[in-house]
Each structure stands twice: as structure tokens, then as C-alpha cells.
mmCIF file of C-alpha atoms and ligand atoms in Angstrom:
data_model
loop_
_atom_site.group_PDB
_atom_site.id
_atom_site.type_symbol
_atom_site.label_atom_id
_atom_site.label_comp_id
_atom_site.label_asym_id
_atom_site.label_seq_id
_atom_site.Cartn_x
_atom_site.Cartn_y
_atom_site.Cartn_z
ATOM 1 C CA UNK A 127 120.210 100.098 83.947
ATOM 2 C CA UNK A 128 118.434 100.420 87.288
ATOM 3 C CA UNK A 129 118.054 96.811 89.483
ATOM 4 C CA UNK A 130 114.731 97.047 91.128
ATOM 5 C CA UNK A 131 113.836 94.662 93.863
ATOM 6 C CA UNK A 132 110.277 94.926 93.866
ATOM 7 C CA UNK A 133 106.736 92.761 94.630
ATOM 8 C CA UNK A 134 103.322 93.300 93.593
ATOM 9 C CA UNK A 135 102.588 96.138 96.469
ATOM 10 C CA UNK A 136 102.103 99.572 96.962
ATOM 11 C CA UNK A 137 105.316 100.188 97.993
ATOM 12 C CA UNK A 138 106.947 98.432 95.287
ATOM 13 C CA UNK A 139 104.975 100.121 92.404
ATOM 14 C CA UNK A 140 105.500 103.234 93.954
ATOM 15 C CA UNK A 141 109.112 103.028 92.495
ATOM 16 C CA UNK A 142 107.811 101.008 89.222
ATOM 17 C CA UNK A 143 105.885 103.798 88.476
ATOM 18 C CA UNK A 144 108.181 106.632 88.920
ATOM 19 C CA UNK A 145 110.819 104.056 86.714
ATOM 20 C CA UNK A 146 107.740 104.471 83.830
ATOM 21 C CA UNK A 147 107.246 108.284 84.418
ATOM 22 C CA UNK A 148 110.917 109.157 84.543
ATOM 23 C CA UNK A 149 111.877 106.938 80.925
ATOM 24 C CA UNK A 150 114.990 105.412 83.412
ATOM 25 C CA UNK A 151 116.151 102.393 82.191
ATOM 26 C CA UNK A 152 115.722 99.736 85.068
ATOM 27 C CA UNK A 153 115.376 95.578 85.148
ATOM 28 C CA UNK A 154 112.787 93.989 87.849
ATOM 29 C CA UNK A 155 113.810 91.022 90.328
ATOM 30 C CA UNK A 156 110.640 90.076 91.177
ATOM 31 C CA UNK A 157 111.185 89.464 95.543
ATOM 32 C CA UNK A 158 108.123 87.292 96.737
ATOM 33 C CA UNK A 159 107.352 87.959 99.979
ATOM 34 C CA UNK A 160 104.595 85.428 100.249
ATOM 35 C CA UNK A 161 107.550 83.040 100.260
ATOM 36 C CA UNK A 162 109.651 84.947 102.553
ATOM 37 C CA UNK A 163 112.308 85.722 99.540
ATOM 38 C CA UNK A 164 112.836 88.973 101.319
ATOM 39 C CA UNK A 165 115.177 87.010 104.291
ATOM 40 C CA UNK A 166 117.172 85.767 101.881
ATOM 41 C CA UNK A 167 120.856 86.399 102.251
ATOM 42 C CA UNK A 168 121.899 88.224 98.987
ATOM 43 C CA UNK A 169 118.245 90.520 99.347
ATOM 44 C CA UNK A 170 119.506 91.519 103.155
ATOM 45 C CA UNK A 171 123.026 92.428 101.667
ATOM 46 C CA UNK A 172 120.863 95.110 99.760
ATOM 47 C CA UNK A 173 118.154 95.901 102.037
ATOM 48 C CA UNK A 174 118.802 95.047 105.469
ATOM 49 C CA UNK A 175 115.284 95.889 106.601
ATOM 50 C CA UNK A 176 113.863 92.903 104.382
ATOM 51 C CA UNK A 177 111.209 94.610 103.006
ATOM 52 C CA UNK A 178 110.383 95.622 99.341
ATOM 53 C CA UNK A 179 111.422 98.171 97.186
ATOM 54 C CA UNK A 180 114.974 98.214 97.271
ATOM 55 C CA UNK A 181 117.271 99.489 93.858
ATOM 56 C CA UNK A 182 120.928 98.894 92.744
ATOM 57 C CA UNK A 183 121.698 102.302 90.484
ATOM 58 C CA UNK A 184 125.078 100.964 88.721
ATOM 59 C CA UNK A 185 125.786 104.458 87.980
ATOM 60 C CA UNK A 186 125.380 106.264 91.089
ATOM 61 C CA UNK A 187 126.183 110.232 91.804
ATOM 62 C CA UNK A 188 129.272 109.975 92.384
ATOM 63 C CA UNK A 189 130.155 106.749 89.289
ATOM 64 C CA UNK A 190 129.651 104.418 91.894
ATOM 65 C CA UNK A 191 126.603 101.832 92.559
ATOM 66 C CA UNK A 192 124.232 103.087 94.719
ATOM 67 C CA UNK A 193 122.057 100.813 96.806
ATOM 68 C CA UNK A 194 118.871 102.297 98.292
ATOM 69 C CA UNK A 195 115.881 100.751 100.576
ATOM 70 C CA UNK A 196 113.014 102.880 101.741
ATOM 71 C CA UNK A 197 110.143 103.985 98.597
ATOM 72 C CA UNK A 198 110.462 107.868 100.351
ATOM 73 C CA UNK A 199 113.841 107.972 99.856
ATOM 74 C CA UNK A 200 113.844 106.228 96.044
ATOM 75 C CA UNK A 201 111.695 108.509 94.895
ATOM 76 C CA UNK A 202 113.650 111.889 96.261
ATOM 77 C CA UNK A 203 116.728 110.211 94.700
ATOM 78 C CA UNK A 204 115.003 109.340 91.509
ATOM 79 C CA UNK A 205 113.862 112.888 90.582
ATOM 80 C CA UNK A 206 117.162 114.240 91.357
ATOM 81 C CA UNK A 207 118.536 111.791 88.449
ATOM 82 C CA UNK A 208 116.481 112.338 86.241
ATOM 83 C CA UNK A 209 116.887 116.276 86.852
ATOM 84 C CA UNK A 210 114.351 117.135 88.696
ATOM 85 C CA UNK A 211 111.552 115.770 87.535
ATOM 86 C CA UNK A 212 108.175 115.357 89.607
ATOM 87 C CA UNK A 213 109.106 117.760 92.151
ATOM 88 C CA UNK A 214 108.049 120.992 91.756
ATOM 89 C CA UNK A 215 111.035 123.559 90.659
ATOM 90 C CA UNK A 216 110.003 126.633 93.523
ATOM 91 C CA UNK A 217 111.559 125.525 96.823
ATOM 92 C CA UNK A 218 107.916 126.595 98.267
ATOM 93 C CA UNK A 219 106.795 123.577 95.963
ATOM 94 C CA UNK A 220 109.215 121.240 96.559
ATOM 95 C CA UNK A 221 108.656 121.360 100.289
ATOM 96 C CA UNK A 222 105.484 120.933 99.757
ATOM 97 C CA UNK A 223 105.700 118.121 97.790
ATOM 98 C CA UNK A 224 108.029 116.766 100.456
ATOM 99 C CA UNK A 225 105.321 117.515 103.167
ATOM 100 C CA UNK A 226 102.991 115.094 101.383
ATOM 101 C CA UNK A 227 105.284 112.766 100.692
ATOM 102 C CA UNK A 228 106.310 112.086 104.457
ATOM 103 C CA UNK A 229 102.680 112.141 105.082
ATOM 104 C CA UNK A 230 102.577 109.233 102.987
ATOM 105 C CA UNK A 231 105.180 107.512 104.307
ATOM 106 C CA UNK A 232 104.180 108.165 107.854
ATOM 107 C CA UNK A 233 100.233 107.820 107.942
ATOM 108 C CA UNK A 234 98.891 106.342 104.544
ATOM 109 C CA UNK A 235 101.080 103.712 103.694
ATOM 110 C CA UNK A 236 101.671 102.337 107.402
ATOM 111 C CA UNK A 237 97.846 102.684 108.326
ATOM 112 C CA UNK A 238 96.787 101.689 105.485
ATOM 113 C CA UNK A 239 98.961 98.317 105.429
ATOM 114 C CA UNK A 240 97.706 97.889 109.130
ATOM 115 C CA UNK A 241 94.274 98.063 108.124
ATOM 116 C CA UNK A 242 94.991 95.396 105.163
ATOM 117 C CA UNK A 243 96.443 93.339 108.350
ATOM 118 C CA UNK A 244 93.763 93.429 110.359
ATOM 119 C CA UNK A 245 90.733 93.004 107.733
ATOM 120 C CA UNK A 246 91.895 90.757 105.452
ATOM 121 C CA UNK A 247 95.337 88.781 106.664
ATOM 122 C CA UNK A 248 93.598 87.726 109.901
ATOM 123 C CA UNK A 249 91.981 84.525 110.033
ATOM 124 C CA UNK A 250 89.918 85.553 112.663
ATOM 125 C CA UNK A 251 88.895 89.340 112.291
ATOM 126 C CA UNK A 252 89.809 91.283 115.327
ATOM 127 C CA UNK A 253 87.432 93.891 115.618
ATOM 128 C CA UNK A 254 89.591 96.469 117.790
ATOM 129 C CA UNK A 255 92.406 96.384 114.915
ATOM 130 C CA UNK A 256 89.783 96.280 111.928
ATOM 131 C CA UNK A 257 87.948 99.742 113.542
ATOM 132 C CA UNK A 258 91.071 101.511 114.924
ATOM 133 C CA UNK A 259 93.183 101.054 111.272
ATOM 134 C CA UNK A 260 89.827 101.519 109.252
ATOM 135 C CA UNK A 261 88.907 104.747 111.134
ATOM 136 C CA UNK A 262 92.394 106.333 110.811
ATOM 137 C CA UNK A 263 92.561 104.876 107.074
ATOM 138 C CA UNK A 264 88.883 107.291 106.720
ATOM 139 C CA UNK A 265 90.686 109.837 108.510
ATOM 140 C CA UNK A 266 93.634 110.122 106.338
ATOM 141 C CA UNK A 267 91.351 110.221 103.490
ATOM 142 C CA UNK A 268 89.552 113.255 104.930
ATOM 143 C CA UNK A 269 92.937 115.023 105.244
ATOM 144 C CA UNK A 270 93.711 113.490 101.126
ATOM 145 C CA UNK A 271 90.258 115.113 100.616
ATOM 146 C CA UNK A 272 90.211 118.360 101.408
ATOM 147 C CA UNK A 273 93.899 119.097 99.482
ATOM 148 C CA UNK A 274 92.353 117.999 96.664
ATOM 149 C CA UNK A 275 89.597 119.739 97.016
ATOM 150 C CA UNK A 276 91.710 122.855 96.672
ATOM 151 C CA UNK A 277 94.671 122.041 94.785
ATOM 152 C CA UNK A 278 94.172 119.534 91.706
ATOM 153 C CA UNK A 279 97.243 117.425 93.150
ATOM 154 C CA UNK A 280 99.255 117.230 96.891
ATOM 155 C CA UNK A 281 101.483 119.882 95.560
ATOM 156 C CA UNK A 282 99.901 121.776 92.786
ATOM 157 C CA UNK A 283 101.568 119.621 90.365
ATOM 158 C CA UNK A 284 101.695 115.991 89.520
ATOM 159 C CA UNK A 285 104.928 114.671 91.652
ATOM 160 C CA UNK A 286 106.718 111.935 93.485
ATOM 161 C CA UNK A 287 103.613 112.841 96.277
ATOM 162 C CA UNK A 288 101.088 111.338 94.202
ATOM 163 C CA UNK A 289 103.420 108.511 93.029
ATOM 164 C CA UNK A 290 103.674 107.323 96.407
ATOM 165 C CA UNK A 291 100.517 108.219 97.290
ATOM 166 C CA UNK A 292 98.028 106.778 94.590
ATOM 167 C CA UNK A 293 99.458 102.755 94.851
ATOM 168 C CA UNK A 294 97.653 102.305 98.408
ATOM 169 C CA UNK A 295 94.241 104.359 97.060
ATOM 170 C CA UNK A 296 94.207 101.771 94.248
ATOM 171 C CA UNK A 297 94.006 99.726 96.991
ATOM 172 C CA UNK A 298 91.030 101.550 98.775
ATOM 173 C CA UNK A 299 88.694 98.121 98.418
ATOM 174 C CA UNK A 300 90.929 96.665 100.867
ATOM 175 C CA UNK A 301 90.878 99.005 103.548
ATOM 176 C CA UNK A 302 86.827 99.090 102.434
ATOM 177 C CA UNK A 303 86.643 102.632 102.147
ATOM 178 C CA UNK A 304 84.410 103.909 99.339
ATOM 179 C CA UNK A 305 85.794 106.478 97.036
ATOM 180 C CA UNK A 306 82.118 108.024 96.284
ATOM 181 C CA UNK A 307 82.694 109.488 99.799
ATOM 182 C CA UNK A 308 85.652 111.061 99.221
ATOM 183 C CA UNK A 309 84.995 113.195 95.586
ATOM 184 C CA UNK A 310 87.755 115.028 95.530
ATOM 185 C CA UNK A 311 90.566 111.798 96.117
ATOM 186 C CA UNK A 312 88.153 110.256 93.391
ATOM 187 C CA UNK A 313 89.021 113.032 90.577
ATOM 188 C CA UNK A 314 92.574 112.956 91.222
ATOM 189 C CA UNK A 315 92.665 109.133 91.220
ATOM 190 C CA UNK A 316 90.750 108.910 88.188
ATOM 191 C CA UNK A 317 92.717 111.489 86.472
ATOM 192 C CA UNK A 318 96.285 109.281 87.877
ATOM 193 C CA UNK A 319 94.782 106.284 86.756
ATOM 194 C CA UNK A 320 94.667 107.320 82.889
ATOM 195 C CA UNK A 321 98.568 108.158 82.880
ATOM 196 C CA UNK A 322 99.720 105.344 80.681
ATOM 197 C CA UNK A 323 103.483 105.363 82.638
ATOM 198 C CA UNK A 324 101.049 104.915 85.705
ATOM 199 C CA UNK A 325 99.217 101.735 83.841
ATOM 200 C CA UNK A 326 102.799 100.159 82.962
ATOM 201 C CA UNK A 327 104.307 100.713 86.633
ATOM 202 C CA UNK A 328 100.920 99.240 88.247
ATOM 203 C CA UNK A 329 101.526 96.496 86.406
ATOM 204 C CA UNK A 330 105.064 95.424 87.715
ATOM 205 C CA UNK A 331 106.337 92.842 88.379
ATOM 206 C CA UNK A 332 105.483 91.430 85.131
ATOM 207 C CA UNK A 333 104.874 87.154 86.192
ATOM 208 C CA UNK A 334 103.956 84.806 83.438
HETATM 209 N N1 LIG B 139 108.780 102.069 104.638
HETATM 210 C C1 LIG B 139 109.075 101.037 103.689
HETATM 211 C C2 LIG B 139 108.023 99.962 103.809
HETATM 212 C C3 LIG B 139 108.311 98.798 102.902
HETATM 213 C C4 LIG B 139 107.344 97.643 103.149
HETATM 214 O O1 LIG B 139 106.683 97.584 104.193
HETATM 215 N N2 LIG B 139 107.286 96.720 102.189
HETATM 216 C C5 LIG B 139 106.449 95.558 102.353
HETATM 217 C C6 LIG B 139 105.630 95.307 101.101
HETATM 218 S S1 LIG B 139 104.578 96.697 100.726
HETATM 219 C C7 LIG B 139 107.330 94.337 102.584
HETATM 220 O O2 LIG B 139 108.343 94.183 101.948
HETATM 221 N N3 LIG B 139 106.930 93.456 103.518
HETATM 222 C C8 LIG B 139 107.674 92.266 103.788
HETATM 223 C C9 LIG B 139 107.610 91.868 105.233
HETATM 224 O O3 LIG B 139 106.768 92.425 105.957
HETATM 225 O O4 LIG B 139 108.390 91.008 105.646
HETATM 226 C C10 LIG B 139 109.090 101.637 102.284
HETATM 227 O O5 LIG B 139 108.289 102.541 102.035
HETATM 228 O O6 LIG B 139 109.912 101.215 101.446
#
């Protein structure tokens, strides 16, 4: 059973998702970092960088727990558990996969989250944040939009690219871009969107 130390975010459901896709067994400790739960002592003895996700695999690759921080790096050592899955088998695919996953984890998520900083944390909008973030957010979506305009996902086939990748487009109202304008990131997140795994992952943590 997989410990996942997780909120509510992008990031987080990035790994709740690939949890659902994979079948892995894993148990949620909800980490609210509204409340700051993320400084907390015992979270920083698993993920120094206090920030969400972060797992505990019990039954790591060598018998041993494994503790990992950083989504990128979950999901790489999630597919390799469960054998491979959501990375394409060629090594041609898997790099590619790998290419769109960095990009990701480089420009989307981090640009993205700025933008959600600037137009909607702020008390006070600050314009140059709210246009520099919001016109590299529609940039990045240009770049999203003309892969899928020629491949049906970032790497051919559904993988751990799109599972990182589709959490902060669900959250395209926020950085107020409109998917009308973007067809082709509109198909793929339409067709993402109907993959019940993706459904039960979005939906993590579960708070009564
Ligand atoms: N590069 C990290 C980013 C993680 C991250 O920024 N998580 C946010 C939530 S989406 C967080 O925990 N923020 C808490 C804070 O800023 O203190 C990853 O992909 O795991």
C-alpha cells in the first residue's frame, strides 16, 4: 500500500491519477497547505521541499521503503512499478514522452501556478505579473496546441505526459484562458476527461 501525501492541486492529482490508472494500491494523507501542514516536522522528514505530492512506497525496488517528492519523478517511478505502464514501450517513445513531461514540469505547471498567483491569490492584482504569467500560460498552450494537432496525445499514446499535464488544463479558468481557442488541447482534454481512473484521481483527496 502506497502513502500519498497529497492536496487538492494539480500537482497532487497528478500522482492520484496515475494511483487510479495504474490499479496500485495506495492510502491518501490529505496535507493542507492552506494551513501550512506542509512545514510540519514529520511532512519535512518526507519531503524536505514542503511542498505536495510526496509518497512512502513500503515496498520499494530494492524491499525497502522508498520515499519520493517531486510529481516528475513519481510518475517515472510509478510506471516502472507497475511495468511500464503509460510510457510508451519504443525508446523513441519513451523519450518523447519524457520530453513532454519535463516540459510540464518546467513551463506548464510553474507558469501556470504563477499565473494562479498573480490573478487570483493577490489582493491587489498586479498587472505586470497577471500579463507576463497569462501571456506565457497562452504561449504554452500554443506549443500544447499544435502537438495535438498532429499527434492525438504528447507522445502518440496516452502516458504519464498527459497525467501531469491535464491537472493544470482542468484548471485553464484560472489562468483565464479559453479552451475554444485552443481546439486541438480541447479534444484531448475532453477525451482525458471521460477516463473514469482520471474522474476518481481528480477527485482526491476525498474530505467529508
Ligand atoms: N515541482 C513540484 C512542485 C510541487 C508544488 O509546488 N506543490 C504545491 C501545490 S501544487 C505546494 O505544495 N505548495 C505549498 C507551498 O507553496 O508551500 C512537483 O511537481 O512536485
Amino acid at each position: 500500500m502506497i502513502d500519498l501525501y497529497t492536496w487538492g492541486t494539480p500537482n497532487g492529482r497528478k500522482v492520484s491519477v496515475m494511483l487510479e490508472e495504474c490499479g496500485l494500491p495506495y492510502r491518501v494523507h490529505p496535507v493542507n497547505i492552506g494551513k501550512d501542514e506542509q512545514f510540519k516536522p514529520e511532512f519535512l522528514a518526507i519531503n524536505p521541499n514542503n511542498r505536495i505530492p510526496a509518497i512512502v512506497d513500503p515496498d520499494g525496488p530494492d524491499g525497502r521503503p522508498l520515499t519520493l517528492f517531486e510529481s516528475g519523478a513519481i510518475l517515472v517511478y510509478l510506471s516502472a512499478k507497475a511495468g511500464g505502464r503509460f510510457l510508451p514501450a519504443t525508446d523513441r517513445g519513451k523519450y518523447v514522452a519524457l520530453q513532454w513531461l519535463m516540459f510540464q514540469m518546467g513551463g506548464v505547471g510553474p507558469m501556470f501556478g504563477q499565473a494562479h498567483h498573480f490573478m487570483r491569490a493577490k489582493k491587489d492584482e498586479i498587472p505586470y505579473g497577471t500579463e507576463r504569467y497569462g501571456k506565457e500560460a497562452k504561449r504554452l498552450y500554443g506549443v500544447l496546441d499544435k502537438r495535438l494537432g498532429e499527434a492525438p496525445y504528447l507522445a502518440d499514446e496516452y502516458s504519464i505526459a498527459d497525467i501531469a499535464t491535464y491537472p493544470w488544463v482542468a484548471r485553464h479558468e484560472w489562468h483565464r484562458v479559453d479552451l475554444a481557442q485552443f481546439p486541438a488541447v480541447k479534444r484531448w482534454y475532453d477525451a482525458i476527461a471521460r477516463r473514469p481512473a482520471v474522474v476518481r484521481g481528480m477527485a482526491v483527496p476525498f474530505l467529508n
